[in-house]
Amino acid sequence: MFRRLSIVVLLAMLSSGAGAPSPAWAHGLVLVMNSGEASLSVVDMDTHREVRRIPVLREPHHWALTPDGRDLLVGDTAGNELLDLDPATFALRRRVPVADPYQLGFSPDGKFLTVNGNGRNQVDIYDAATLKLAKRFPLPRTPSHLAYAPDSSRVFVSLQDTDELAAIDLRTMAVAWVQKVGRVPAGVLWLNNRVLVALMNDEGFVVVDPATGRVERRVHTGAGAHQLFLSPDKKVLWVNNRVAGTTVALDSETFAEIRSYRITGGPDDIAFAPDGKLWITQRFARTVAVLDPASGGIETIAVGRQPHGIFLNPAATAATLSASN
Amino acid sequence: MDSLTYPFDLAAGWLQEHAILPALYALGLMNWEEVAYGWALFAVYGATQVVVTYAICLPLERWRPVERWPDSRAVTVDIFYTLLSRVGLLPLMTFVLFYRVQVFLTGWVTDNGWVPPTIERVFPFLLGQPVLTFAIYVVILDFSEYWRHRLSHLFDWWYSLHSLHHAQRQMTFWSDDRNHLLDDTIGFVWFMAVALLIGIPPMQFPLLVLLLRFVESLSHANVRLWFGWLGERLVVSPRFHRAHHGLMAAGLASVNYGGVLPWWDMLFRTADFGHDYVPTGDPSAEEVLATGSYAAQQAAGVRRMVRTVAGRGAEPAAQSDPV
């Protein structure tokens, strides 16, 4: 009972970015979504070895933890379903039919689940409690990543094939604006009352006014900027540059570069470990890189083909893995 | 399985990272990077198919050839067909079209309250059993291919395109992919319809696809090879498929339509397990369909189809008897 509760609390902290690093602690399990071979890899953080390969239907990409931390939803895009997993054991609880679930995320107030249908050019807003579709927004083309305003008033979605960012007002359930932001927008992040959008066909990200969609500033990080992540202590902004093959740490206030790390193989998503290390999926290398930002040391761990989303649970152990997987 | 597929993934990843991504970035086409990686995987597996097939089939053809030719210039165009089909543009188009249509249609089915069909949903125990799952997919797909192939011989407008495949008199392991683009397109639409019905994942079983494509190439090889009484009834052999390409079997009344499994020919009484290694070709086809360049063959195929549809074309060997 207490073990379960501690897991829930810890996951909620990590998902909200509130967990402070504790340098000497690196236990737990990591779940990696292998989008190219219909499986999930479970990696032991102690041994840095894959301890289980869980088969899924088609193409798992991203995940979202429910606001209460009790359910881990993994989107199987081509399989058209959300896999509802126990975040402690990764046991499958149920399959929820959902069209084309690519990127997904719960609103900070816990009321909505936004699901980007990357291949179907639609953004679906679900009632988080019931997983009933509240409204569908046809948004051509290729809705990719998303981020919410902290007050849950809006969700911002990058439209990869039209170089746009869309803002959806969740109070009126209407599209507030759609604006050009730069070439091939991908990762989206809310930071310091602004929306940051990584540009895959450019050399960094843009800073966008969330009220109007106007681009206010461009920040250089490297060619093929793909994803943006804020460190759990909110001091460091991490940017993965797909073409440059780098992961760059920036001061989250000034955007001044702190350090650049060479990460080959198409760096994609990042999960932050309590010991301060970054677990980075390498999309084209079939590996996960574990980066120690302090030393710059990098270790790679073999997983399945095209690892994409990555979920880290420091409270889980190999012993807690479900026997049913 | 990981250790077997790892080198392919590594090669595709290297290609993606060091050649494709920089090119896409320079061209302003980074939104194609996912698709490009799919193509890189197809291309790496396709190139391996070509190399493996060459390494095995060429010695076999040298060892026990059915026919010897003074020169093999007519084979050259078949090499081009093979590279185009397995490494080049066609896999890219297949991946792009198939993936996009599959995502769109299965998503639409889900929206309408249905669960898109997949074999694994019907039989959940298949999840995590890739070899068994693939075997079931192969049986279903081969059955579907049998009927597509048989129908391509039944309708004369369709055969006027398919005759390009049969026109080759110097049939070798390179001949498997010599098809008219329109014939390939129909085949693709056919495959996609079936794939959507049973939910085939495009790149879930790459090594096994490689094996099947090898069987299909081998079945066209210029080699005196058969698999024994039982083997002939389990897998299509060069001798079995050669009967399909026989001069007398070209056209509407052929035999041995099966691609990998001869079972459907046995079931629907179109099997011929005769022991002859017959000469190949299509007597009704223009010479250019046998020996012309790629472009000339494609043009001739269209001409023949137009003539057939207009009712002015020479009928393919409709009156010929099965071998």
XYZ file of C-alpha atoms in Angstrom:
648
model
C 0.000 0.000 0.000
C 2.682 2.487 1.029
C 4.952 1.330 -1.698
C 2.231 2.080 -4.252
C 1.555 5.440 -2.701
C 5.226 6.393 -2.770
C 5.399 5.468 -6.423
C 2.383 7.619 -7.220
C 3.775 10.607 -5.349
C 7.213 10.279 -6.876
C 5.849 9.980 -10.397
C 3.628 12.984 -9.914
C 6.639 15.001 -8.759
C 8.780 13.959 -11.675
C 6.053 14.555 -14.233
C 5.515 18.058 -12.905
C 9.213 18.733 -12.931
C 9.299 19.405 -9.196
C 11.693 16.662 -8.194
C 15.087 17.863 -7.065
C 18.059 15.770 -8.193
C 19.618 13.552 -5.567
C 23.050 12.825 -6.960
C 23.866 9.412 -5.557
C 20.608 7.724 -6.378
C 19.955 5.994 -9.673
C 17.660 3.071 -9.149
C 14.481 2.343 -11.010
C 13.196 1.290 -14.373
C 12.966 3.058 -17.684
C 10.320 2.341 -20.293
C 11.347 3.036 -23.877
C 8.854 3.186 -26.746
C 10.379 1.402 -29.751
C 8.351 2.998 -32.514
C 9.978 0.993 -35.303
C 9.301 -2.498 -34.064
C 6.098 -2.500 -32.013
C 7.584 -3.022 -28.588
C 8.456 -1.388 -25.290
C 11.866 -1.907 -23.745
C 12.203 -1.995 -19.974
C 15.684 -0.968 -18.854
C 17.033 -1.479 -15.338
C 18.633 1.767 -14.185
C 20.968 -0.106 -11.854
C 22.479 -2.428 -14.409
C 21.829 -0.317 -17.511
C 20.508 -3.417 -19.246
C 17.251 -4.151 -20.971
C 15.417 -6.569 -18.714
C 12.220 -7.028 -20.680
C 10.762 -6.429 -24.138
C 6.993 -5.950 -24.086
C 5.242 -6.506 -27.428
C 2.578 -4.029 -28.506
C 0.461 -3.853 -31.619
C 2.180 -1.477 -34.025
C 3.952 1.782 -33.318
C 4.329 3.248 -29.818
C 5.647 6.811 -29.771
C 4.787 8.914 -26.738
C 3.295 8.637 -23.275
C 1.376 10.634 -20.681
C 0.968 10.017 -16.993
C -2.526 10.590 -15.646
C -2.786 13.545 -13.247
C -3.109 11.208 -10.259
C -0.009 9.325 -11.384
C -1.805 6.012 -11.342
C -1.950 5.269 -15.052
C 0.664 5.500 -17.748
C -0.900 5.966 -21.189
C 1.248 4.980 -24.147
C 0.026 5.939 -27.610
C 0.245 3.186 -30.223
C -0.096 5.377 -33.283
C -0.635 2.905 -36.120
C -2.334 0.515 -33.709
C -4.964 3.182 -32.972
C -5.036 2.571 -29.266
C -3.857 3.926 -25.963
C -2.232 1.338 -23.765
C -3.131 1.941 -20.150
C -0.197 0.593 -18.136
C 0.543 0.351 -14.445
C 3.490 2.770 -14.115
C 5.085 0.624 -11.421
C 4.867 -2.775 -13.080
C 4.123 -1.832 -16.714
C 1.298 -4.360 -16.657
C -1.357 -3.673 -19.279
C -4.605 -2.647 -17.632
C -6.704 -1.933 -20.709
C -6.600 -0.860 -24.317
C -8.495 2.281 -25.267
C -9.358 2.684 -28.978
C -8.174 6.145 -30.057
C -7.494 7.276 -33.611
C -3.839 7.896 -34.428
C -2.474 8.794 -30.967
C 0.937 10.334 -31.612
C 1.893 12.990 -29.060
C -0.331 13.224 -25.998
C -0.477 15.121 -22.735
C -2.766 15.977 -19.824
C -3.571 19.598 -19.060
C -2.006 20.895 -15.817
C -5.445 21.161 -14.197
C -6.026 17.509 -15.049
C -9.230 18.144 -16.964
C -8.171 17.416 -20.524
C -6.065 14.977 -22.490
C -4.847 16.323 -25.819
C -3.966 13.763 -28.487
C -2.265 14.810 -31.702
C -3.238 12.718 -34.712
C -0.043 13.179 -36.684
C -1.116 11.145 -39.705
C -4.759 12.199 -39.708
C -4.194 15.948 -39.304
C -6.364 16.266 -36.239
C -6.024 17.348 -32.631
C -8.412 15.621 -30.254
C -9.307 16.983 -26.848
C -10.571 14.290 -24.474
C -12.202 14.575 -21.102
C -9.369 13.293 -18.913
C -11.597 11.531 -16.429
C -13.685 9.557 -18.896
C -11.456 9.565 -21.985
C -14.486 10.635 -24.004
C -13.761 12.849 -26.976
C -14.746 16.421 -26.099
C -13.835 18.028 -29.407
C -11.858 17.342 -32.539
C -9.907 20.059 -34.312
C -8.950 19.299 -37.908
C -5.536 20.995 -38.114
C -3.640 20.273 -41.279
C -0.950 19.387 -41.562
C 0.832 16.949 -39.326
C 0.154 18.015 -35.739
C 3.327 17.078 -33.972
C 4.204 18.215 -30.430
C 2.207 20.051 -27.784
C 2.487 22.151 -24.644
C -0.058 23.709 -22.307
C -0.227 27.111 -20.708
C 0.261 26.569 -16.950
C -3.295 27.753 -16.260
C -4.614 25.165 -18.734
C -6.331 27.867 -20.737
C -4.625 26.927 -23.967
C -2.783 24.100 -25.632
C -0.202 24.867 -28.300
C 0.398 22.397 -31.132
C 3.125 22.490 -33.771
C 1.958 21.783 -37.322
C 5.022 20.265 -38.860
C 4.170 20.297 -42.553
C 2.787 23.846 -42.719
C 5.446 25.532 -40.551
C 2.774 26.693 -38.119
C 1.915 26.746 -34.447
C -1.741 26.483 -33.446
C -3.231 27.709 -30.188
C -6.429 26.049 -29.017
C -8.463 27.820 -26.341
C -9.639 25.116 -23.957
C -12.233 27.359 -22.330
C -14.093 28.208 -25.517
C -12.980 25.037 -27.307
C -11.974 27.034 -30.348
C -8.789 27.623 -32.291
C -7.440 30.942 -31.023
C -4.867 31.391 -33.740
C -2.634 29.589 -36.218
C 0.624 31.341 -37.053
C 3.713 30.667 -39.135
C 6.662 30.244 -36.798
C 9.469 28.791 -38.914
C 10.496 25.805 -40.950
C 9.257 22.393 -39.760
C 8.281 23.116 -36.168
C 8.574 20.189 -33.757
C 9.041 20.368 -29.964
C 6.912 22.871 -28.035
C 7.538 24.087 -24.475
C 5.973 26.691 -22.220
C 8.671 28.671 -20.434
C 8.641 32.041 -18.679
C 5.262 33.057 -20.077
C 6.338 32.329 -23.603
C 6.019 29.380 -25.979
C 9.238 27.947 -27.350
C 9.110 26.033 -30.613
C 12.020 23.962 -31.951
C 12.539 24.196 -35.712
C 13.691 21.048 -37.459
C 14.727 22.812 -40.634
C 16.522 25.612 -38.869
C 19.285 26.093 -36.336
C 17.401 26.516 -33.108
C 14.092 27.514 -31.616
C 11.827 30.530 -31.679
C 10.197 32.357 -28.781
C 6.514 32.971 -29.462
C 4.019 35.312 -27.811
C 1.275 32.974 -26.566
C -1.390 35.634 -26.978
C -0.805 36.389 -30.652
C 1.536 33.741 -32.050
C 4.048 36.403 -33.072
C 7.664 35.276 -33.159
C 9.617 37.493 -30.785
C 13.056 35.980 -30.840
C 15.227 33.304 -32.416
C 17.741 31.303 -30.399
C 20.581 29.369 -32.021
C 21.197 25.832 -30.719
C 22.258 23.735 -33.724
C 20.957 22.315 -36.994
C 17.719 20.376 -36.856
C 16.453 21.454 -33.439
C 13.860 18.868 -32.550
C 12.873 18.693 -28.900
C 12.925 20.977 -25.860
C 12.963 19.898 -22.228
C 13.156 21.791 -18.973
C 15.262 20.261 -16.216
C 13.380 19.235 -13.054
C 14.852 22.223 -11.179
C 13.743 24.453 -14.093
C 17.179 26.043 -14.384
C 18.367 24.359 -17.569
C 16.702 24.190 -20.947
C 17.790 21.165 -22.927
C 17.541 21.101 -26.726
C 18.144 18.101 -28.963
C 19.488 18.960 -32.397
C 18.748 16.123 -34.787
C 21.004 17.116 -37.697
C 23.868 18.577 -35.677
C 23.825 15.495 -33.464
C 24.039 17.497 -30.272
C 22.215 17.986 -27.023
C 22.637 21.525 -25.788
C 22.144 22.879 -22.266
C 20.983 26.506 -22.048
C 20.310 28.799 -19.145
C 16.517 28.735 -18.946
C 16.329 32.460 -18.172
C 18.828 33.934 -20.613
C 19.108 31.103 -23.154
C 22.883 31.424 -22.945
C 24.584 28.177 -23.867
C 26.044 26.335 -20.890
C 27.466 23.361 -22.721
C 26.952 21.280 -25.851
C 27.218 17.484 -25.856
C 27.752 15.304 -28.888
C 24.851 12.824 -29.044
C 24.768 10.855 -32.280
C 21.990 8.713 -33.715
C 19.219 11.315 -33.819
C 18.668 12.480 -30.220
C 14.951 12.669 -29.506
C 13.179 12.497 -26.145
C 14.735 13.007 -22.731
C 13.924 11.659 -19.267
C 15.620 13.101 -16.195
C 16.979 10.671 -13.616
C 17.158 11.590 -9.914
C 20.956 11.313 -10.035
C 21.073 14.201 -12.491
C 21.718 12.105 -15.577
C 19.740 12.456 -18.778
C 18.318 9.442 -20.560
C 18.052 10.310 -24.247
C 16.502 8.160 -26.958
C 18.648 7.889 -30.076
C 16.071 7.450 -32.772
C 18.242 6.033 -35.527
C 20.737 4.097 -33.443
C 18.534 1.647 -31.536
C 20.036 2.884 -28.314
C 19.388 5.111 -25.345
C 22.196 7.436 -24.328
C 22.743 8.123 -20.637
C 24.435 11.484 -20.355
C 26.149 12.694 -17.220
C 26.015 16.485 -17.672
C 28.671 17.056 -15.024
C 31.367 14.925 -16.593
C 30.092 14.830 -20.153
C 30.328 11.053 -20.028
C 27.928 9.123 -22.232
C 26.910 5.498 -21.979
C 24.640 3.829 -24.516
C 22.155 1.046 -23.862
C 20.764 -1.194 -26.604
C 16.970 -1.195 -26.947
C 14.568 -1.785 -29.869
C 14.331 -0.103 -33.263
C 13.602 3.635 -33.387
C 13.347 4.375 -29.672
C 11.206 7.478 -29.226
C 9.293 8.225 -26.018
C 11.012 7.454 -22.713
C 9.454 7.184 -19.254
C 11.474 6.884 -16.099
C 10.222 5.475 -12.810
C 12.867 5.639 -10.065
C 10.649 3.762 -7.617
C 10.161 0.664 -9.750
C 12.525 -2.288 -9.685
C 12.918 -5.379 -11.798
C 11.159 -7.286 -9.052
C 8.048 -5.159 -9.486
C 7.752 -5.924 -13.176
C 4.513 -7.596 -14.002
C 4.775 -11.288 -14.687
C 1.967 -10.884 -17.182
C 3.965 -8.718 -19.585
C 16.125 -11.701 -33.485
C 17.762 -8.455 -32.327
C 21.253 -9.631 -33.158
C 20.134 -10.535 -36.673
C 18.422 -7.244 -37.420
C 20.948 -5.039 -35.623
C 23.411 -4.699 -38.546
C 20.583 -3.641 -40.871
C 19.298 -1.066 -38.424
C 22.811 0.181 -37.839
C 23.390 0.603 -41.589
C 20.026 2.356 -42.078
C 20.743 4.603 -39.096
C 24.152 5.504 -40.457
C 22.638 6.267 -43.854
C 19.966 8.387 -42.217
C 22.317 10.314 -39.977
C 25.203 10.903 -42.338
C 23.590 11.147 -45.781
C 19.822 11.553 -45.709
C 19.338 14.019 -42.854
C 21.982 16.477 -44.087
C 20.484 16.280 -47.581
C 16.929 16.812 -46.335
C 18.084 19.694 -44.165
C 19.872 21.341 -47.067
C 16.817 20.932 -49.283
C 14.396 22.216 -46.662
C 12.646 18.863 -46.502
C 13.112 17.880 -42.867
C 9.417 17.083 -42.535
C 10.198 13.962 -44.580
C 12.773 12.618 -42.121
C 10.521 9.903 -40.672
C 9.550 8.694 -44.100
C 13.157 8.884 -45.220
C 14.227 6.578 -42.403
C 11.542 4.105 -43.453
C 12.985 4.224 -46.945
C 16.532 3.801 -45.593
C 15.450 0.611 -43.850
C 13.703 -0.642 -46.976
C 16.730 0.208 -49.076
C 19.195 -1.522 -46.739
C 17.096 -4.662 -46.609
C 16.481 -4.432 -50.357
C 20.182 -4.104 -51.116
C 20.857 -7.102 -48.887
C 18.183 -9.047 -50.745
C 19.930 -8.269 -54.005
C 23.371 -9.250 -52.698
C 22.178 -12.465 -51.024
C 20.137 -13.475 -54.052
C 23.071 -12.775 -56.343
C 25.497 -14.702 -54.134
C 23.300 -17.790 -54.047
C 21.505 -17.779 -57.378
C 24.386 -16.906 -59.668
C 26.451 -19.986 -58.704
C 23.321 -22.113 -59.076
C 22.684 -20.720 -62.561
C 26.304 -21.370 -63.523
C 26.175 -24.853 -62.040
C 23.064 -26.259 -63.696
C 21.601 -23.792 -66.177
C 18.426 -24.675 -68.021
C 19.530 -22.612 -71.003
C 22.801 -21.079 -72.196
C 22.664 -17.891 -74.243
C 25.296 -16.450 -76.576
C 24.875 -13.116 -74.809
C 22.779 -11.961 -71.879
C 22.121 -8.373 -72.835
C 18.370 -8.871 -72.364
C 19.026 -9.609 -68.707
C 20.556 -6.191 -68.077
C 17.217 -4.414 -67.990
C 15.991 -6.933 -65.420
C 18.828 -5.877 -63.124
C 17.567 -2.312 -63.417
C 14.026 -3.446 -62.588
C 15.346 -5.238 -59.519
C 17.316 -2.289 -58.197
C 14.421 0.074 -58.832
C 12.018 -2.231 -57.080
C 14.076 -3.244 -54.070
C 16.375 -0.332 -53.351
C 15.152 2.686 -55.250
C 12.034 4.694 -55.727
C 9.403 1.999 -55.457
C 10.092 1.086 -51.813
C 9.974 4.777 -50.948
C 6.608 5.232 -52.638
C 5.321 2.034 -51.108
C 6.357 3.115 -47.655
C 4.999 6.633 -47.987
C 1.709 5.679 -49.580
C 1.079 2.546 -47.614
C 1.894 4.090 -44.264
C -0.121 7.245 -44.827
C -3.157 5.472 -46.216
C -3.017 2.866 -43.469
C -2.843 5.475 -40.700
C -5.639 7.494 -42.229
C -8.030 4.643 -42.905
C -7.496 2.688 -39.704
C -7.875 5.940 -37.760
C -11.137 6.566 -39.584
C -12.338 3.079 -38.682
C -11.456 3.722 -35.027
C -13.310 7.035 -35.105
C -16.419 5.275 -36.216
C -16.466 3.016 -33.235
C -14.808 0.004 -34.774
C -11.533 -1.555 -33.794
C -9.352 -1.777 -36.928
C -8.776 -5.398 -37.799
C -5.452 -7.035 -37.069
C -4.596 -10.680 -36.739
C -3.135 -10.022 -33.303
C -6.388 -8.501 -32.065
C -8.290 -11.588 -33.149
C -5.647 -13.875 -31.652
C -3.973 -11.936 -28.804
C -1.597 -14.797 -28.016
C 0.250 -13.859 -31.222
C 1.600 -10.659 -29.657
C 5.273 -11.320 -29.046
C 5.280 -14.312 -31.429
C 6.694 -12.670 -34.562
C 7.529 -15.834 -36.483
C 4.124 -17.418 -35.994
C 2.344 -14.131 -36.684
C 4.345 -13.645 -39.822
C 3.584 -17.185 -40.979
C -0.128 -16.435 -40.768
C 0.336 -13.174 -42.642
C 2.296 -15.022 -45.339
C -0.448 -17.600 -45.876
C -3.132 -14.929 -46.187
C -1.066 -12.673 -48.412
C 0.111 -15.493 -50.650
C -3.486 -16.588 -51.103
C -4.407 -13.057 -52.063
C -1.437 -12.831 -54.428
C -2.444 -16.081 -56.090
C -5.785 -14.568 -57.044
C -4.315 -11.233 -58.088
C -1.862 -13.044 -60.308
C -4.501 -15.364 -61.686
C -6.829 -12.474 -62.469
C -3.979 -10.639 -64.197
C -3.942 -13.535 -66.640
C -7.731 -13.742 -66.884
C -8.495 -10.185 -67.998
C -6.859 -9.485 -71.324
C -6.399 -5.744 -70.638
C -4.561 -6.657 -67.447
C -2.522 -9.359 -69.119
C -1.457 -6.868 -71.778
C 0.449 -5.146 -68.943
C 1.537 -8.342 -67.233
C 2.907 -9.728 -70.506
C 5.988 -7.569 -69.905
C 6.849 -9.940 -67.073
C 6.332 -12.955 -69.316
C 8.061 -11.622 -72.411
C 11.543 -12.395 -71.065
C 13.038 -15.332 -72.934
C 16.215 -15.216 -70.877
C 14.569 -15.702 -67.515
C 16.947 -15.437 -64.558
C 16.742 -14.657 -60.867
C 16.773 -10.983 -61.891
C 13.424 -11.376 -63.681
C 11.209 -11.407 -60.592
C 10.810 -7.632 -60.536
C 10.401 -6.961 -64.284
C 6.874 -5.609 -64.191
C 5.008 -2.796 -65.834
C 4.593 0.182 -63.515
C 0.809 0.068 -63.938
C 0.819 -3.645 -63.169
C 2.900 -2.883 -60.061
C 0.455 -0.138 -59.123
C -2.518 -2.475 -59.358
C -0.553 -5.001 -57.325
C 0.166 -2.362 -54.723
C -3.484 -1.324 -54.427
C -4.462 -4.985 -54.171
C -1.904 -5.630 -51.459
C -2.954 -2.515 -49.599
C -6.608 -3.504 -49.600
C -5.759 -6.867 -48.086
C -3.229 -5.332 -45.716
C -5.839 -2.922 -44.445
C -8.272 -5.763 -43.907
C -5.824 -7.738 -41.793
C -3.681 -4.877 -40.493
C -0.215 -5.646 -41.799
C 2.590 -3.659 -40.180
C 5.002 -2.417 -42.863
C 8.353 -3.024 -41.191
C 7.650 -5.441 -38.370
C 9.108 -8.532 -40.006
C 11.903 -7.303 -42.281
C 14.112 -10.397 -42.144
C 11.250 -12.706 -42.969
C 10.218 -10.502 -45.875
C 13.798 -10.777 -47.077
C 13.528 -14.568 -47.004
C 10.276 -14.592 -48.972
C 11.623 -12.247 -51.607
C 14.569 -14.612 -51.978
C 12.192 -17.529 -52.659
C 10.469 -15.453 -55.342
C 13.767 -14.527 -56.994
C 15.015 -18.093 -56.842
C 11.823 -19.332 -58.495
C 12.757 -17.318 -61.602
C 16.348 -18.573 -61.709
C 17.725 -20.213 -64.821
C 18.574 -23.390 -62.956
C 17.588 -27.035 -63.100
C 16.381 -27.254 -59.553
C 13.407 -28.812 -57.854
C 12.701 -29.630 -54.230
C 11.587 -33.265 -54.401
C 8.005 -34.599 -54.383
C 7.108 -33.156 -50.993
C 9.199 -29.986 -51.262
C 7.546 -29.118 -54.583
C 4.225 -29.144 -52.769
C 5.460 -26.979 -49.890
C 7.358 -24.135 -51.571
C 7.443 -22.841 -55.137
C 10.599 -24.092 -56.862
C 12.378 -22.841 -59.996
C 10.961 -25.752 -61.960
C 7.408 -25.175 -60.739
C 7.470 -21.478 -61.557
C 9.204 -22.032 -64.867
C 6.125 -23.895 -66.053
C 4.176 -20.698 -65.412
C 6.580 -18.769 -67.632
C 6.541 -21.426 -70.381
C 5.959 -20.312 -73.977
C 2.799 -22.343 -74.140
C 1.517 -21.095 -70.805
C 1.751 -17.362 -71.524
C -1.548 -15.576 -71.434
C -4.985 -16.401 -70.267
C -4.650 -20.099 -69.607
C -1.501 -20.425 -67.573
C -0.595 -22.661 -64.641
C 1.309 -22.374 -61.346
C 0.284 -18.869 -60.313
C 1.523 -19.239 -56.725
C 4.304 -16.894 -55.596
C 5.715 -18.675 -52.559
C 3.267 -21.460 -51.732
C 2.031 -23.911 -54.387
C -0.940 -24.791 -52.172
C -3.439 -22.546 -53.952
C -2.592 -24.008 -57.335
C -3.204 -27.453 -55.866
C -6.458 -26.330 -54.253
C -7.831 -24.592 -57.331
C -6.502 -27.152 -59.818
C -4.024 -24.943 -61.622
C -0.924 -26.818 -60.466
C 1.405 -28.457 -62.947
C 4.109 -30.572 -61.330
C 5.497 -31.736 -64.687
C 9.200 -32.484 -64.857
C 10.067 -30.441 -67.935
C 12.172 -27.289 -67.868
C 10.326 -25.447 -70.606
C 11.519 -22.479 -72.670
C 10.114 -19.167 -71.431
C 8.609 -16.120 -73.141
C 5.380 -14.764 -74.557
C 4.977 -15.329 -78.305
C 2.200 -12.735 -78.446
C 4.386 -9.959 -77.023
C 6.194 -7.364 -79.142
C 9.919 -7.978 -79.344
C 10.568 -4.732 -77.487
C 8.850 -6.188 -74.425
C 11.528 -8.861 -74.347
C 14.652 -6.991 -75.335
C 13.869 -3.254 -75.233
C 15.101 -0.711 -72.762
C 13.194 0.003 -69.555
C 11.416 3.010 -71.049
C 10.675 1.210 -74.310
C 9.178 -1.719 -72.429
C 7.008 0.549 -70.310
C 5.764 2.390 -73.398
C 5.108 -0.857 -75.252
C 3.127 -2.150 -72.294
C 0.856 0.883 -72.371
C 0.482 0.595 -76.168
C -0.498 -3.019 -75.872
C -3.045 -2.266 -73.179
C -4.580 0.579 -75.183
C -4.819 -1.625 -78.263
C -6.390 -4.385 -76.218
C -8.931 -2.093 -74.610
C -9.733 -0.594 -78.019
C -10.227 -4.099 -79.349
C -7.396 -3.851 -81.867
C -4.669 -5.690 -80.038
C -3.395 -9.135 -80.824
C -4.898 -11.382 -78.236
C -2.335 -12.817 -75.925
C -1.910 -16.540 -76.080
C -5.513 -17.072 -75.098
C -5.850 -20.246 -77.025
C -2.722 -21.847 -75.687
C -2.988 -24.914 -73.551
C -1.488 -25.250 -70.127
C 1.888 -26.881 -70.182
